[in-house]
mmCIF file of C-alpha atoms in Angstrom:
data_model
loop_
_atom_site.group_PDB
_atom_site.id
_atom_site.type_symbol
_atom_site.label_atom_id
_atom_site.label_comp_id
_atom_site.label_asym_id
_atom_site.label_seq_id
_atom_site.Cartn_x
_atom_site.Cartn_y
_atom_site.Cartn_z
ATOM 1 C CA UNK A 1 -18.486 289.268 65.997
ATOM 2 C CA UNK A 2 -20.521 290.366 68.620
ATOM 3 C CA UNK A 3 -23.239 292.940 68.689
ATOM 4 C CA UNK A 4 -24.599 295.433 71.118
ATOM 5 C CA UNK A 5 -28.194 293.362 70.925
ATOM 6 C CA UNK A 6 -26.589 290.259 72.044
ATOM 7 C CA UNK A 7 -28.135 288.862 75.169
ATOM 8 C CA UNK A 8 -26.603 286.694 77.982
ATOM 9 C CA UNK A 9 -28.117 283.585 79.618
ATOM 10 C CA UNK A 10 -27.482 283.695 83.189
ATOM 11 C CA UNK A 11 -27.983 280.215 85.137
ATOM 12 C CA UNK A 12 -31.126 279.327 86.255
ATOM 13 C CA UNK A 13 -32.100 280.532 89.773
ATOM 14 C CA UNK A 14 -32.611 278.064 91.993
ATOM 15 C CA UNK A 15 -35.960 277.557 94.128
ATOM 16 C CA UNK A 16 -36.197 277.635 98.097
ATOM 17 C CA UNK A 17 -36.130 274.232 99.576
ATOM 18 C CA UNK A 18 -38.435 275.244 101.940
ATOM 19 C CA UNK A 19 -40.388 278.582 102.974
ATOM 20 C CA UNK A 20 -39.577 277.980 106.218
ATOM 21 C CA UNK A 21 -40.992 280.939 107.680
ATOM 22 C CA UNK A 22 -44.814 279.932 106.459
ATOM 23 C CA UNK A 23 -44.169 276.579 108.271
ATOM 24 C CA UNK A 24 -42.742 278.094 111.547
ATOM 25 C CA UNK A 25 -44.383 281.448 111.827
ATOM 26 C CA UNK A 26 -44.117 281.694 115.476
ATOM 27 C CA UNK A 27 -40.309 281.206 115.357
ATOM 28 C CA UNK A 28 -39.634 283.766 112.433
ATOM 29 C CA UNK A 29 -41.961 286.455 114.416
ATOM 30 C CA UNK A 30 -39.747 285.811 117.572
ATOM 31 C CA UNK A 31 -36.355 285.928 115.331
ATOM 32 C CA UNK A 32 -38.343 289.460 113.755
ATOM 33 C CA UNK A 33 -38.539 290.861 117.860
ATOM 34 C CA UNK A 34 -35.040 289.074 118.426
ATOM 35 C CA UNK A 35 -33.358 291.305 115.181
ATOM 36 C CA UNK A 36 -35.034 294.520 116.659
ATOM 37 C CA UNK A 37 -33.662 293.880 120.165
ATOM 38 C CA UNK A 38 -30.393 293.412 118.996
ATOM 39 C CA UNK A 39 -30.011 296.582 116.636
ATOM 40 C CA UNK A 40 -31.109 298.659 119.411
ATOM 41 C CA UNK A 41 -28.173 300.959 120.466
ATOM 42 C CA UNK A 42 -26.147 300.008 117.772
ATOM 43 C CA UNK A 43 -25.245 302.536 115.108
ATOM 44 C CA UNK A 44 -26.975 301.427 112.153
ATOM 45 C CA UNK A 45 -24.127 301.726 109.809
ATOM 46 C CA UNK A 46 -21.676 299.017 112.401
ATOM 47 C CA UNK A 47 -25.059 296.853 112.185
ATOM 48 C CA UNK A 48 -25.106 296.738 108.408
ATOM 49 C CA UNK A 49 -21.241 295.958 108.197
ATOM 50 C CA UNK A 50 -21.655 293.221 111.055
ATOM 51 C CA UNK A 51 -24.179 291.669 109.297
ATOM 52 C CA UNK A 52 -22.752 291.742 105.409
ATOM 53 C CA UNK A 53 -19.361 290.284 107.032
ATOM 54 C CA UNK A 54 -21.200 287.630 109.197
ATOM 55 C CA UNK A 55 -23.003 286.774 105.992
ATOM 56 C CA UNK A 56 -19.870 286.685 103.843
ATOM 57 C CA UNK A 57 -18.264 283.617 106.018
ATOM 58 C CA UNK A 58 -21.588 281.839 106.302
ATOM 59 C CA UNK A 59 -21.916 282.221 102.141
ATOM 60 C CA UNK A 60 -25.540 283.122 102.911
ATOM 61 C CA UNK A 61 -26.432 284.848 99.680
ATOM 62 C CA UNK A 62 -30.348 286.195 100.471
ATOM 63 C CA UNK A 63 -28.347 287.954 103.722
ATOM 64 C CA UNK A 64 -25.803 289.505 101.755
ATOM 65 C CA UNK A 65 -28.144 290.731 99.052
ATOM 66 C CA UNK A 66 -30.504 291.992 101.881
ATOM 67 C CA UNK A 67 -27.952 293.546 104.102
ATOM 68 C CA UNK A 68 -25.751 295.276 101.427
ATOM 69 C CA UNK A 69 -29.107 296.943 99.469
ATOM 70 C CA UNK A 70 -29.746 298.095 103.186
ATOM 71 C CA UNK A 71 -26.479 299.428 103.883
ATOM 72 C CA UNK A 72 -26.507 301.213 100.665
ATOM 73 C CA UNK A 73 -29.905 302.290 101.434
ATOM 74 C CA UNK A 74 -28.535 303.881 104.630
ATOM 75 C CA UNK A 75 -26.118 306.042 102.470
ATOM 76 C CA UNK A 76 -22.928 303.282 103.268
ATOM 77 C CA UNK A 77 -20.779 303.596 100.315
ATOM 78 C CA UNK A 78 -19.859 300.829 97.856
ATOM 79 C CA UNK A 79 -16.071 301.203 98.344
ATOM 80 C CA UNK A 80 -16.737 300.064 102.130
ATOM 81 C CA UNK A 81 -18.800 297.541 101.240
ATOM 82 C CA UNK A 82 -16.667 295.803 98.191
ATOM 83 C CA UNK A 83 -13.660 295.936 100.863
ATOM 84 C CA UNK A 84 -15.472 294.236 103.517
ATOM 85 C CA UNK A 85 -14.543 290.697 102.448
ATOM 86 C CA UNK A 86 -10.761 291.572 102.654
ATOM 87 C CA UNK A 87 -11.325 293.982 105.892
ATOM 88 C CA UNK A 88 -7.961 293.129 106.850
ATOM 89 C CA UNK A 89 -5.991 293.746 104.534
ATOM 90 C CA UNK A 90 -7.962 297.201 103.774
ATOM 91 C CA UNK A 91 -8.092 298.128 107.528
ATOM 92 C CA UNK A 92 -7.970 302.375 106.443
ATOM 93 C CA UNK A 93 -11.510 302.067 105.079
ATOM 94 C CA UNK A 94 -12.950 301.265 108.731
ATOM 95 C CA UNK A 95 -12.616 303.167 111.795
ATOM 96 C CA UNK A 96 -10.801 301.610 114.901
ATOM 97 C CA UNK A 97 -14.005 300.605 116.727
ATOM 98 C CA UNK A 98 -15.501 299.006 113.720
ATOM 99 C CA UNK A 99 -12.549 296.980 113.016
ATOM 100 C CA UNK A 100 -12.578 295.507 116.607
ATOM 101 C CA UNK A 101 -16.377 294.884 115.863
ATOM 102 C CA UNK A 102 -15.405 292.963 112.766
ATOM 103 C CA UNK A 103 -12.819 291.090 114.539
ATOM 104 C CA UNK A 104 -15.057 290.240 116.711
ATOM 105 C CA UNK A 105 -18.042 289.088 114.478
ATOM 106 C CA UNK A 106 -15.416 286.850 112.534
ATOM 107 C CA UNK A 107 -14.591 285.398 116.044
ATOM 108 C CA UNK A 108 -17.995 284.314 116.931
ATOM 109 C CA UNK A 109 -19.279 283.599 113.852
ATOM 110 C CA UNK A 110 -16.357 281.100 112.775
ATOM 111 C CA UNK A 111 -15.427 279.714 116.374
ATOM 112 C CA UNK A 112 -12.662 277.774 114.718
ATOM 113 C CA UNK A 113 -10.519 277.294 117.990
ATOM 114 C CA UNK A 114 -13.764 276.508 119.988
ATOM 115 C CA UNK A 115 -14.077 280.124 121.783
ATOM 116 C CA UNK A 116 -13.645 283.630 120.946
ATOM 117 C CA UNK A 117 -10.023 284.703 121.811
ATOM 118 C CA UNK A 118 -9.071 286.764 124.961
ATOM 119 C CA UNK A 119 -7.400 289.859 122.705
ATOM 120 C CA UNK A 120 -10.392 290.061 119.912
ATOM 121 C CA UNK A 121 -12.826 290.287 123.187
ATOM 122 C CA UNK A 122 -10.490 292.727 125.076
ATOM 123 C CA UNK A 123 -10.042 294.790 121.742
ATOM 124 C CA UNK A 124 -14.039 294.899 121.544
ATOM 125 C CA UNK A 125 -14.835 296.126 125.136
ATOM 126 C CA UNK A 126 -12.146 298.792 124.719
ATOM 127 C CA UNK A 127 -14.524 300.385 122.260
ATOM 128 C CA UNK A 128 -17.696 299.351 123.488
ATOM 129 C CA UNK A 129 -19.544 300.426 126.770
ATOM 130 C CA UNK A 130 -20.260 297.186 128.017
ATOM 131 C CA UNK A 131 -24.265 297.723 127.377
ATOM 132 C CA UNK A 132 -23.537 298.540 123.523
ATOM 133 C CA UNK A 133 -21.096 295.459 123.564
ATOM 134 C CA UNK A 134 -23.891 293.236 124.594
ATOM 135 C CA UNK A 135 -25.870 294.318 121.755
ATOM 136 C CA UNK A 136 -23.237 293.820 119.286
ATOM 137 C CA UNK A 137 -22.455 290.018 120.752
ATOM 138 C CA UNK A 138 -26.533 290.007 120.314
ATOM 139 C CA UNK A 139 -26.738 291.440 116.699
ATOM 140 C CA UNK A 140 -23.845 289.034 116.121
ATOM 141 C CA UNK A 141 -25.471 286.229 116.995
ATOM 142 C CA UNK A 142 -29.026 286.959 115.289
ATOM 143 C CA UNK A 143 -27.363 287.263 112.216
ATOM 144 C CA UNK A 144 -25.474 283.596 112.296
ATOM 145 C CA UNK A 145 -28.781 283.027 113.206
ATOM 146 C CA UNK A 146 -30.636 284.423 110.209
ATOM 147 C CA UNK A 147 -27.814 282.886 107.686
ATOM 148 C CA UNK A 148 -28.387 279.342 108.762
ATOM 149 C CA UNK A 149 -31.707 279.707 107.832
ATOM 150 C CA UNK A 150 -31.240 281.271 104.510
ATOM 151 C CA UNK A 151 -28.397 278.860 103.608
ATOM 152 C CA UNK A 152 -30.241 275.618 105.274
ATOM 153 C CA UNK A 153 -33.133 276.453 102.823
ATOM 154 C CA UNK A 154 -31.434 277.965 100.016
ATOM 155 C CA UNK A 155 -33.456 281.363 99.858
ATOM 156 C CA UNK A 156 -32.796 283.235 96.650
ATOM 157 C CA UNK A 157 -31.059 286.373 96.554
ATOM 158 C CA UNK A 158 -31.702 288.941 94.387
ATOM 159 C CA UNK A 159 -35.417 289.954 94.899
ATOM 160 C CA UNK A 160 -34.877 292.190 98.423
ATOM 161 C CA UNK A 161 -35.877 295.653 98.101
ATOM 162 C CA UNK A 162 -35.487 298.130 101.471
ATOM 163 C CA UNK A 163 -38.015 299.269 103.056
ATOM 164 C CA UNK A 164 -40.154 296.156 101.501
ATOM 165 C CA UNK A 165 -40.345 292.617 103.610
#
């Protein structure tokens, strides 16, 4: 018989392999500047959805923790965040512009065929002015780079708080 007083024992949190930002501070600072430059002119909600989706595809738990919290803090709904991993089956949760951005995010992130398909690019180009599309592509590239740092160095999720670095 279980009681309300029972405690649940979770798995032990893994330690990061390397504090890369401490050992490569100029790269870290450059990434921060690149990230800030890439977000300029993009809708903040769209920006967070793209970051979350790329992080899901790249299995970056640290970035998932960070960007879901940032999205929630910015007013994004739990429902849209939860449905993001199955956006193709949950299209009705997103605008056509967001769908085009998510599709482009997947094509750029995965690159399974070695290129971004023309139809995916054209759909995105139909929803974004050229300057905004260039910013979106930059944002996708930047989150993929962050994901690679996070996954490679095994940055531990769960400690991020929006508004605190």
